[in-house]
């Protein structure tokens, strides 16, 4: 896509005011044809057509964003400008009302529109302040007297040199703007990155912001906006640790849990828990629900409960277990909360730790406090993400193996589901000589395990990374896709790229698809 011509005033239509409208009419005609073709049910290329339509939708979003930005510029004038003229308090209100969407969506479009405007200016658009340039009018120059010999050009006189052109403004985050212009990421994901980076404190260097923008653009491709929002939150915490520590303290003060009986006699439970308080609650409930789901999968038709009903029953079972420690019918023996910390952060007392089941990291003080509890396993990681120590439960081989693989995968390595919902599977089949080792195991939830096995995906892994190679029917190029923490986890440590490391791509070699049985 040619960036300088993305928003030409006359995109090939009739010159003048009607050019944009004519282009829209032609586009609507093409969309009408597309709608007729989309109505064909059972077409074998449905996924391909969805991808093409999604690409078109992203490009239309760019047109909406750039037009919304134009409305914002014309509204930020004394008296309210365009927005007030049309009866709205702000440009965001006008955009939301015209599109029939929310103000939040309008603000997202405006953020993207600003990024596109910055990209235009940096690629040869109009100068930012053309009115500041003096007009060339020799007749108005009082010093321009041909009879005055002092006005003759002096090659050594710097005052006669033409003024240096003003540098064009550069986009705040070139990687994000470029990805948006090319339609590689959605407007929603792009605005999430921009808003997050703009919200960081002045202590965060521009270099770190640009590195984060580049990595987030790569993470956004192929992810829905909801999952991507969690990743953006992790990046924000890692970039601005001090502010995140203040947020953790605020959340800790605001933790609450309310219970009351409504008129129908149902007990209503409503609460908000900070990451430290939520970790054991989330771990146990996820384990109980995951066990119930696996039992339902193995015996179809025997359990018709929804996931929410399973969670309610799990809470009741947990309460009964608390009243009687003699209960033995709960699958809690394998429940573990892992707090993982970089060794350098543990030594310095600065930085952040991760907690299983929580999207928000915790500070080192909280990590140390949690690691003092019996149900928490502290995992210490080296500079390359390798596992250095598994704490008190290292003697339990099967659990240690699961924890070690969990450190690499963070849950289901394919979809990012919580660790409690996943099981360890052999990458290379046991019958094909596969070993029960960290680099031959992968955490997969039941759904993803069957998808990979049935559809012919391949998996390649090391002790620190896991990659998925799609079958040719999904991607003819069979381009490897990063999985585990490299895709769903917090940001990698930003440092100069070391050539020859595993981070450059998946390890070579072919492997059979994973077998169905858990390791």
mmCIF file with all atom_site columns, N, CA and C in Angstrom, residues 329-368:
data_model
loop_
_atom_site.group_PDB
_atom_site.id
_atom_site.type_symbol
_atom_site.label_atom_id
_atom_site.label_alt_id
_atom_site.label_comp_id
_atom_site.label_asym_id
_atom_site.label_entity_id
_atom_site.label_seq_id
_atom_site.pdbx_PDB_ins_code
_atom_site.Cartn_x
_atom_site.Cartn_y
_atom_site.Cartn_z
_atom_site.occupancy
_atom_site.B_iso_or_equiv
_atom_site.pdbx_formal_charge
_atom_site.auth_seq_id
_atom_site.auth_comp_id
_atom_site.auth_asym_id
_atom_site.auth_atom_id
_atom_site.pdbx_PDB_model_num
ATOM 1   N N  . UNK A 1 329 ? -12.336 -36.173 48.364 1.00 0.00 ? 329 UNK A N  1
ATOM 2   C CA . UNK A 1 329 ? -12.899 -36.272 47.015 1.00 0.00 ? 329 UNK A CA 1
ATOM 3   C C  . UNK A 1 329 ? -12.612 -35.050 46.158 1.00 0.00 ? 329 UNK A C  1
ATOM 4   N N  . UNK A 1 330 ? -11.678 -34.204 46.598 1.00 0.00 ? 330 UNK A N  1
ATOM 5   C CA . UNK A 1 330 ? -11.366 -33.012 45.822 1.00 0.00 ? 330 UNK A CA 1
ATOM 6   C C  . UNK A 1 330 ? -10.036 -33.196 45.090 1.00 0.00 ? 330 UNK A C  1
ATOM 7   N N  . UNK A 1 331 ? -9.978  -32.890 43.783 1.00 0.00 ? 331 UNK A N  1
ATOM 8   C CA . UNK A 1 331 ? -8.733  -33.048 43.013 1.00 0.00 ? 331 UNK A CA 1
ATOM 9   C C  . UNK A 1 331 ? -7.801  -31.866 43.207 1.00 0.00 ? 331 UNK A C  1
ATOM 10  N N  . UNK A 1 332 ? -7.368  -31.644 44.458 1.00 0.00 ? 332 UNK A N  1
ATOM 11  C CA . UNK A 1 332 ? -6.526  -30.483 44.759 1.00 0.00 ? 332 UNK A CA 1
ATOM 12  C C  . UNK A 1 332 ? -5.070  -30.863 44.986 1.00 0.00 ? 332 UNK A C  1
ATOM 13  N N  . UNK A 1 333 ? -4.757  -32.148 44.883 1.00 0.00 ? 333 UNK A N  1
ATOM 14  C CA . UNK A 1 333 ? -3.378  -32.547 45.158 1.00 0.00 ? 333 UNK A CA 1
ATOM 15  C C  . UNK A 1 333 ? -2.403  -31.925 44.171 1.00 0.00 ? 333 UNK A C  1
ATOM 16  N N  . UNK A 1 334 ? -2.877  -31.662 42.931 1.00 0.00 ? 334 UNK A N  1
ATOM 17  C CA . UNK A 1 334 ? -1.985  -31.116 41.916 1.00 0.00 ? 334 UNK A CA 1
ATOM 18  C C  . UNK A 1 334 ? -2.143  -29.614 41.736 1.00 0.00 ? 334 UNK A C  1
ATOM 19  N N  . UNK A 1 335 ? -2.903  -28.968 42.626 1.00 0.00 ? 335 UNK A N  1
ATOM 20  C CA . UNK A 1 335 ? -3.091  -27.528 42.506 1.00 0.00 ? 335 UNK A CA 1
ATOM 21  C C  . UNK A 1 335 ? -1.848  -26.815 43.018 1.00 0.00 ? 335 UNK A C  1
ATOM 22  N N  . UNK A 1 336 ? -1.306  -25.966 42.202 1.00 0.00 ? 336 UNK A N  1
ATOM 23  C CA . UNK A 1 336 ? -0.111  -25.232 42.570 1.00 0.00 ? 336 UNK A CA 1
ATOM 24  C C  . UNK A 1 336 ? -0.221  -23.804 42.073 1.00 0.00 ? 336 UNK A C  1
ATOM 25  N N  . UNK A 1 337 ? 0.150   -22.867 42.927 1.00 0.00 ? 337 UNK A N  1
ATOM 26  C CA . UNK A 1 337 ? 0.294   -21.476 42.511 1.00 0.00 ? 337 UNK A CA 1
ATOM 27  C C  . UNK A 1 337 ? 1.791   -21.210 42.381 1.00 0.00 ? 337 UNK A C  1
ATOM 28  N N  . UNK A 1 338 ? 2.203   -20.778 41.191 1.00 0.00 ? 338 UNK A N  1
ATOM 29  C CA . UNK A 1 338 ? 3.608   -20.510 40.936 1.00 0.00 ? 338 UNK A CA 1
ATOM 30  C C  . UNK A 1 338 ? 3.818   -19.008 40.870 1.00 0.00 ? 338 UNK A C  1
ATOM 31  N N  . UNK A 1 339 ? 4.787   -18.517 41.616 1.00 0.00 ? 339 UNK A N  1
ATOM 32  C CA . UNK A 1 339 ? 5.239   -17.132 41.516 1.00 0.00 ? 339 UNK A CA 1
ATOM 33  C C  . UNK A 1 339 ? 6.622   -17.170 40.883 1.00 0.00 ? 339 UNK A C  1
ATOM 34  N N  . UNK A 1 340 ? 6.744   -16.604 39.690 1.00 0.00 ? 340 UNK A N  1
ATOM 35  C CA . UNK A 1 340 ? 8.012   -16.661 38.970 1.00 0.00 ? 340 UNK A CA 1
ATOM 36  C C  . UNK A 1 340 ? 8.687   -15.283 38.976 1.00 0.00 ? 340 UNK A C  1
ATOM 37  N N  . UNK A 1 341 ? 9.991   -15.299 39.237 1.00 0.00 ? 341 UNK A N  1
ATOM 38  C CA . UNK A 1 341 ? 10.756  -14.068 39.400 1.00 0.00 ? 341 UNK A CA 1
ATOM 39  C C  . UNK A 1 341 ? 12.074  -14.218 38.654 1.00 0.00 ? 341 UNK A C  1
ATOM 40  N N  . UNK A 1 342 ? 12.505  -13.151 37.984 1.00 0.00 ? 342 UNK A N  1
ATOM 41  C CA . UNK A 1 342 ? 13.836  -13.140 37.399 1.00 0.00 ? 342 UNK A CA 1
ATOM 42  C C  . UNK A 1 342 ? 14.880  -13.063 38.514 1.00 0.00 ? 342 UNK A C  1
ATOM 43  N N  . UNK A 1 343 ? 15.949  -13.814 38.365 1.00 0.00 ? 343 UNK A N  1
ATOM 44  C CA . UNK A 1 343 ? 16.970  -13.873 39.411 1.00 0.00 ? 343 UNK A CA 1
ATOM 45  C C  . UNK A 1 343 ? 17.528  -12.486 39.720 1.00 0.00 ? 343 UNK A C  1
ATOM 46  N N  . UNK A 1 344 ? 17.786  -11.691 38.669 1.00 0.00 ? 344 UNK A N  1
ATOM 47  C CA . UNK A 1 344 ? 18.358  -10.360 38.893 1.00 0.00 ? 344 UNK A CA 1
ATOM 48  C C  . UNK A 1 344 ? 17.382  -9.468  39.660 1.00 0.00 ? 344 UNK A C  1
ATOM 49  N N  . UNK A 1 345 ? 16.072  -9.626  39.406 1.00 0.00 ? 345 UNK A N  1
ATOM 50  C CA . UNK A 1 345 ? 15.083  -8.833  40.130 1.00 0.00 ? 345 UNK A CA 1
ATOM 51  C C  . UNK A 1 345 ? 14.972  -9.285  41.578 1.00 0.00 ? 345 UNK A C  1
ATOM 52  N N  . UNK A 1 346 ? 15.095  -10.595 41.801 1.00 0.00 ? 346 UNK A N  1
ATOM 53  C CA . UNK A 1 346 ? 15.033  -11.120 43.160 1.00 0.00 ? 346 UNK A CA 1
ATOM 54  C C  . UNK A 1 346 ? 16.202  -10.588 43.998 1.00 0.00 ? 346 UNK A C  1
ATOM 55  N N  . UNK A 1 347 ? 17.367  -10.483 43.370 1.00 0.00 ? 347 UNK A N  1
ATOM 56  C CA . UNK A 1 347 ? 18.552  -10.001 44.089 1.00 0.00 ? 347 UNK A CA 1
ATOM 57  C C  . UNK A 1 347 ? 18.479  -8.490  44.360 1.00 0.00 ? 347 UNK A C  1
ATOM 58  N N  . UNK A 1 348 ? 17.977  -7.751  43.360 1.00 0.00 ? 348 UNK A N  1
ATOM 59  C CA . UNK A 1 348 ? 17.949  -6.293  43.502 1.00 0.00 ? 348 UNK A CA 1
ATOM 60  C C  . UNK A 1 348 ? 16.732  -5.793  44.271 1.00 0.00 ? 348 UNK A C  1
ATOM 61  N N  . UNK A 1 349 ? 15.681  -6.605  44.317 1.00 0.00 ? 349 UNK A N  1
ATOM 62  C CA . UNK A 1 349 ? 14.455  -6.158  44.959 1.00 0.00 ? 349 UNK A CA 1
ATOM 63  C C  . UNK A 1 349 ? 13.605  -5.266  44.087 1.00 0.00 ? 349 UNK A C  1
ATOM 64  N N  . UNK A 1 350 ? 13.995  -5.076  42.830 1.00 0.00 ? 350 UNK A N  1
ATOM 65  C CA . UNK A 1 350 ? 13.258  -4.254  41.879 1.00 0.00 ? 350 UNK A CA 1
ATOM 66  C C  . UNK A 1 350 ? 12.693  -5.133  40.767 1.00 0.00 ? 350 UNK A C  1
ATOM 67  N N  . UNK A 1 351 ? 11.649  -4.649  40.121 1.00 0.00 ? 351 UNK A N  1
ATOM 68  C CA . UNK A 1 351 ? 11.059  -5.410  39.033 1.00 0.00 ? 351 UNK A CA 1
ATOM 69  C C  . UNK A 1 351 ? 9.716   -5.984  39.416 1.00 0.00 ? 351 UNK A C  1
ATOM 70  N N  . UNK A 1 352 ? 9.288   -6.999  38.668 1.00 0.00 ? 352 UNK A N  1
ATOM 71  C CA . UNK A 1 352 ? 7.964   -7.584  38.850 1.00 0.00 ? 352 UNK A CA 1
ATOM 72  C C  . UNK A 1 352 ? 8.037   -9.098  38.790 1.00 0.00 ? 352 UNK A C  1
ATOM 73  N N  . UNK A 1 353 ? 7.072   -9.738  39.425 1.00 0.00 ? 353 UNK A N  1
ATOM 74  C CA . UNK A 1 353 ? 6.915   -11.179 39.341 1.00 0.00 ? 353 UNK A CA 1
ATOM 75  C C  . UNK A 1 353 ? 5.570   -11.521 38.730 1.00 0.00 ? 353 UNK A C  1
ATOM 76  N N  . UNK A 1 354 ? 5.438   -12.749 38.252 1.00 0.00 ? 354 UNK A N  1
ATOM 77  C CA . UNK A 1 354 ? 4.185   -13.226 37.678 1.00 0.00 ? 354 UNK A CA 1
ATOM 78  C C  . UNK A 1 354 ? 3.559   -14.248 38.614 1.00 0.00 ? 354 UNK A C  1
ATOM 79  N N  . UNK A 1 355 ? 2.220   -14.303 38.581 1.00 0.00 ? 355 UNK A N  1
ATOM 80  C CA . UNK A 1 355 ? 1.476   -15.244 39.406 1.00 0.00 ? 355 UNK A CA 1
ATOM 81  C C  . UNK A 1 355 ? 0.526   -16.013 38.504 1.00 0.00 ? 355 UNK A C  1
ATOM 82  N N  . UNK A 1 356 ? 0.513   -17.335 38.629 1.00 0.00 ? 356 UNK A N  1
ATOM 83  C CA . UNK A 1 356 ? -0.408  -18.158 37.837 1.00 0.00 ? 356 UNK A CA 1
ATOM 84  C C  . UNK A 1 356 ? -1.838  -17.690 38.019 1.00 0.00 ? 356 UNK A C  1
ATOM 85  N N  . UNK A 1 357 ? -2.556  -17.562 36.896 1.00 0.00 ? 357 UNK A N  1
ATOM 86  C CA . UNK A 1 357 ? -3.963  -17.224 36.942 1.00 0.00 ? 357 UNK A CA 1
ATOM 87  C C  . UNK A 1 357 ? -4.262  -15.747 37.020 1.00 0.00 ? 357 UNK A C  1
ATOM 88  N N  . UNK A 1 358 ? -3.238  -14.887 37.108 1.00 0.00 ? 358 UNK A N  1
ATOM 89  C CA . UNK A 1 358 ? -3.441  -13.440 37.202 1.00 0.00 ? 358 UNK A CA 1
ATOM 90  C C  . UNK A 1 358 ? -2.797  -12.769 36.000 1.00 0.00 ? 358 UNK A C  1
ATOM 91  N N  . UNK A 1 359 ? -3.548  -11.923 35.330 1.00 0.00 ? 359 UNK A N  1
ATOM 92  C CA . UNK A 1 359 ? -2.993  -11.227 34.176 1.00 0.00 ? 359 UNK A CA 1
ATOM 93  C C  . UNK A 1 359 ? -2.085  -10.087 34.589 1.00 0.00 ? 359 UNK A C  1
ATOM 94  N N  . UNK A 1 360 ? -2.259  -9.558  35.803 1.00 0.00 ? 360 UNK A N  1
ATOM 95  C CA . UNK A 1 360 ? -1.441  -8.445  36.272 1.00 0.00 ? 360 UNK A CA 1
ATOM 96  C C  . UNK A 1 360 ? -0.268  -8.965  37.094 1.00 0.00 ? 360 UNK A C  1
ATOM 97  N N  . UNK A 1 361 ? 0.954   -8.504  36.819 1.00 0.00 ? 361 UNK A N  1
ATOM 98  C CA . UNK A 1 361 ? 2.101   -8.921  37.630 1.00 0.00 ? 361 UNK A CA 1
ATOM 99  C C  . UNK A 1 361 ? 2.065   -8.282  39.006 1.00 0.00 ? 361 UNK A C  1
ATOM 100 N N  . UNK A 1 362 ? 2.942   -8.772  39.889 1.00 0.00 ? 362 UNK A N  1
ATOM 101 C CA . UNK A 1 362 ? 3.040   -8.234  41.248 1.00 0.00 ? 362 UNK A CA 1
ATOM 102 C C  . UNK A 1 362 ? 4.472   -7.779  41.478 1.00 0.00 ? 362 UNK A C  1
ATOM 103 N N  . UNK A 1 363 ? 4.654   -6.909  42.479 1.00 0.00 ? 363 UNK A N  1
ATOM 104 C CA . UNK A 1 363 ? 6.002   -6.423  42.757 1.00 0.00 ? 363 UNK A CA 1
ATOM 105 C C  . UNK A 1 363 ? 6.791   -7.480  43.523 1.00 0.00 ? 363 UNK A C  1
ATOM 106 N N  . UNK A 1 364 ? 8.094   -7.233  43.682 1.00 0.00 ? 364 UNK A N  1
ATOM 107 C CA . UNK A 1 364 ? 8.972   -8.229  44.306 1.00 0.00 ? 364 UNK A CA 1
ATOM 108 C C  . UNK A 1 364 ? 8.594   -8.463  45.768 1.00 0.00 ? 364 UNK A C  1
ATOM 109 N N  . UNK A 1 365 ? 8.209   -7.406  46.475 1.00 0.00 ? 365 UNK A N  1
ATOM 110 C CA . UNK A 1 365 ? 7.828   -7.578  47.882 1.00 0.00 ? 365 UNK A CA 1
ATOM 111 C C  . UNK A 1 365 ? 6.627   -8.510  48.005 1.00 0.00 ? 365 UNK A C  1
ATOM 112 N N  . UNK A 1 366 ? 5.642   -8.332  47.133 1.00 0.00 ? 366 UNK A N  1
ATOM 113 C CA . UNK A 1 366 ? 4.477   -9.222  47.156 1.00 0.00 ? 366 UNK A CA 1
ATOM 114 C C  . UNK A 1 366 ? 4.885   -10.633 46.774 1.00 0.00 ? 366 UNK A C  1
ATOM 115 N N  . UNK A 1 367 ? 5.775   -10.769 45.786 1.00 0.00 ? 367 UNK A N  1
ATOM 116 C CA . UNK A 1 367 ? 6.235   -12.095 45.356 1.00 0.00 ? 367 UNK A CA 1
ATOM 117 C C  . UNK A 1 367 ? 6.896   -12.832 46.518 1.00 0.00 ? 367 UNK A C  1
ATOM 118 N N  . UNK A 1 368 ? 7.741   -12.143 47.257 1.00 0.00 ? 368 UNK A N  1
ATOM 119 C CA . UNK A 1 368 ? 8.420   -12.781 48.387 1.00 0.00 ? 368 UNK A CA 1
ATOM 120 C C  . UNK A 1 368 ? 7.424   -13.158 49.479 1.00 0.00 ? 368 UNK A C  1
#
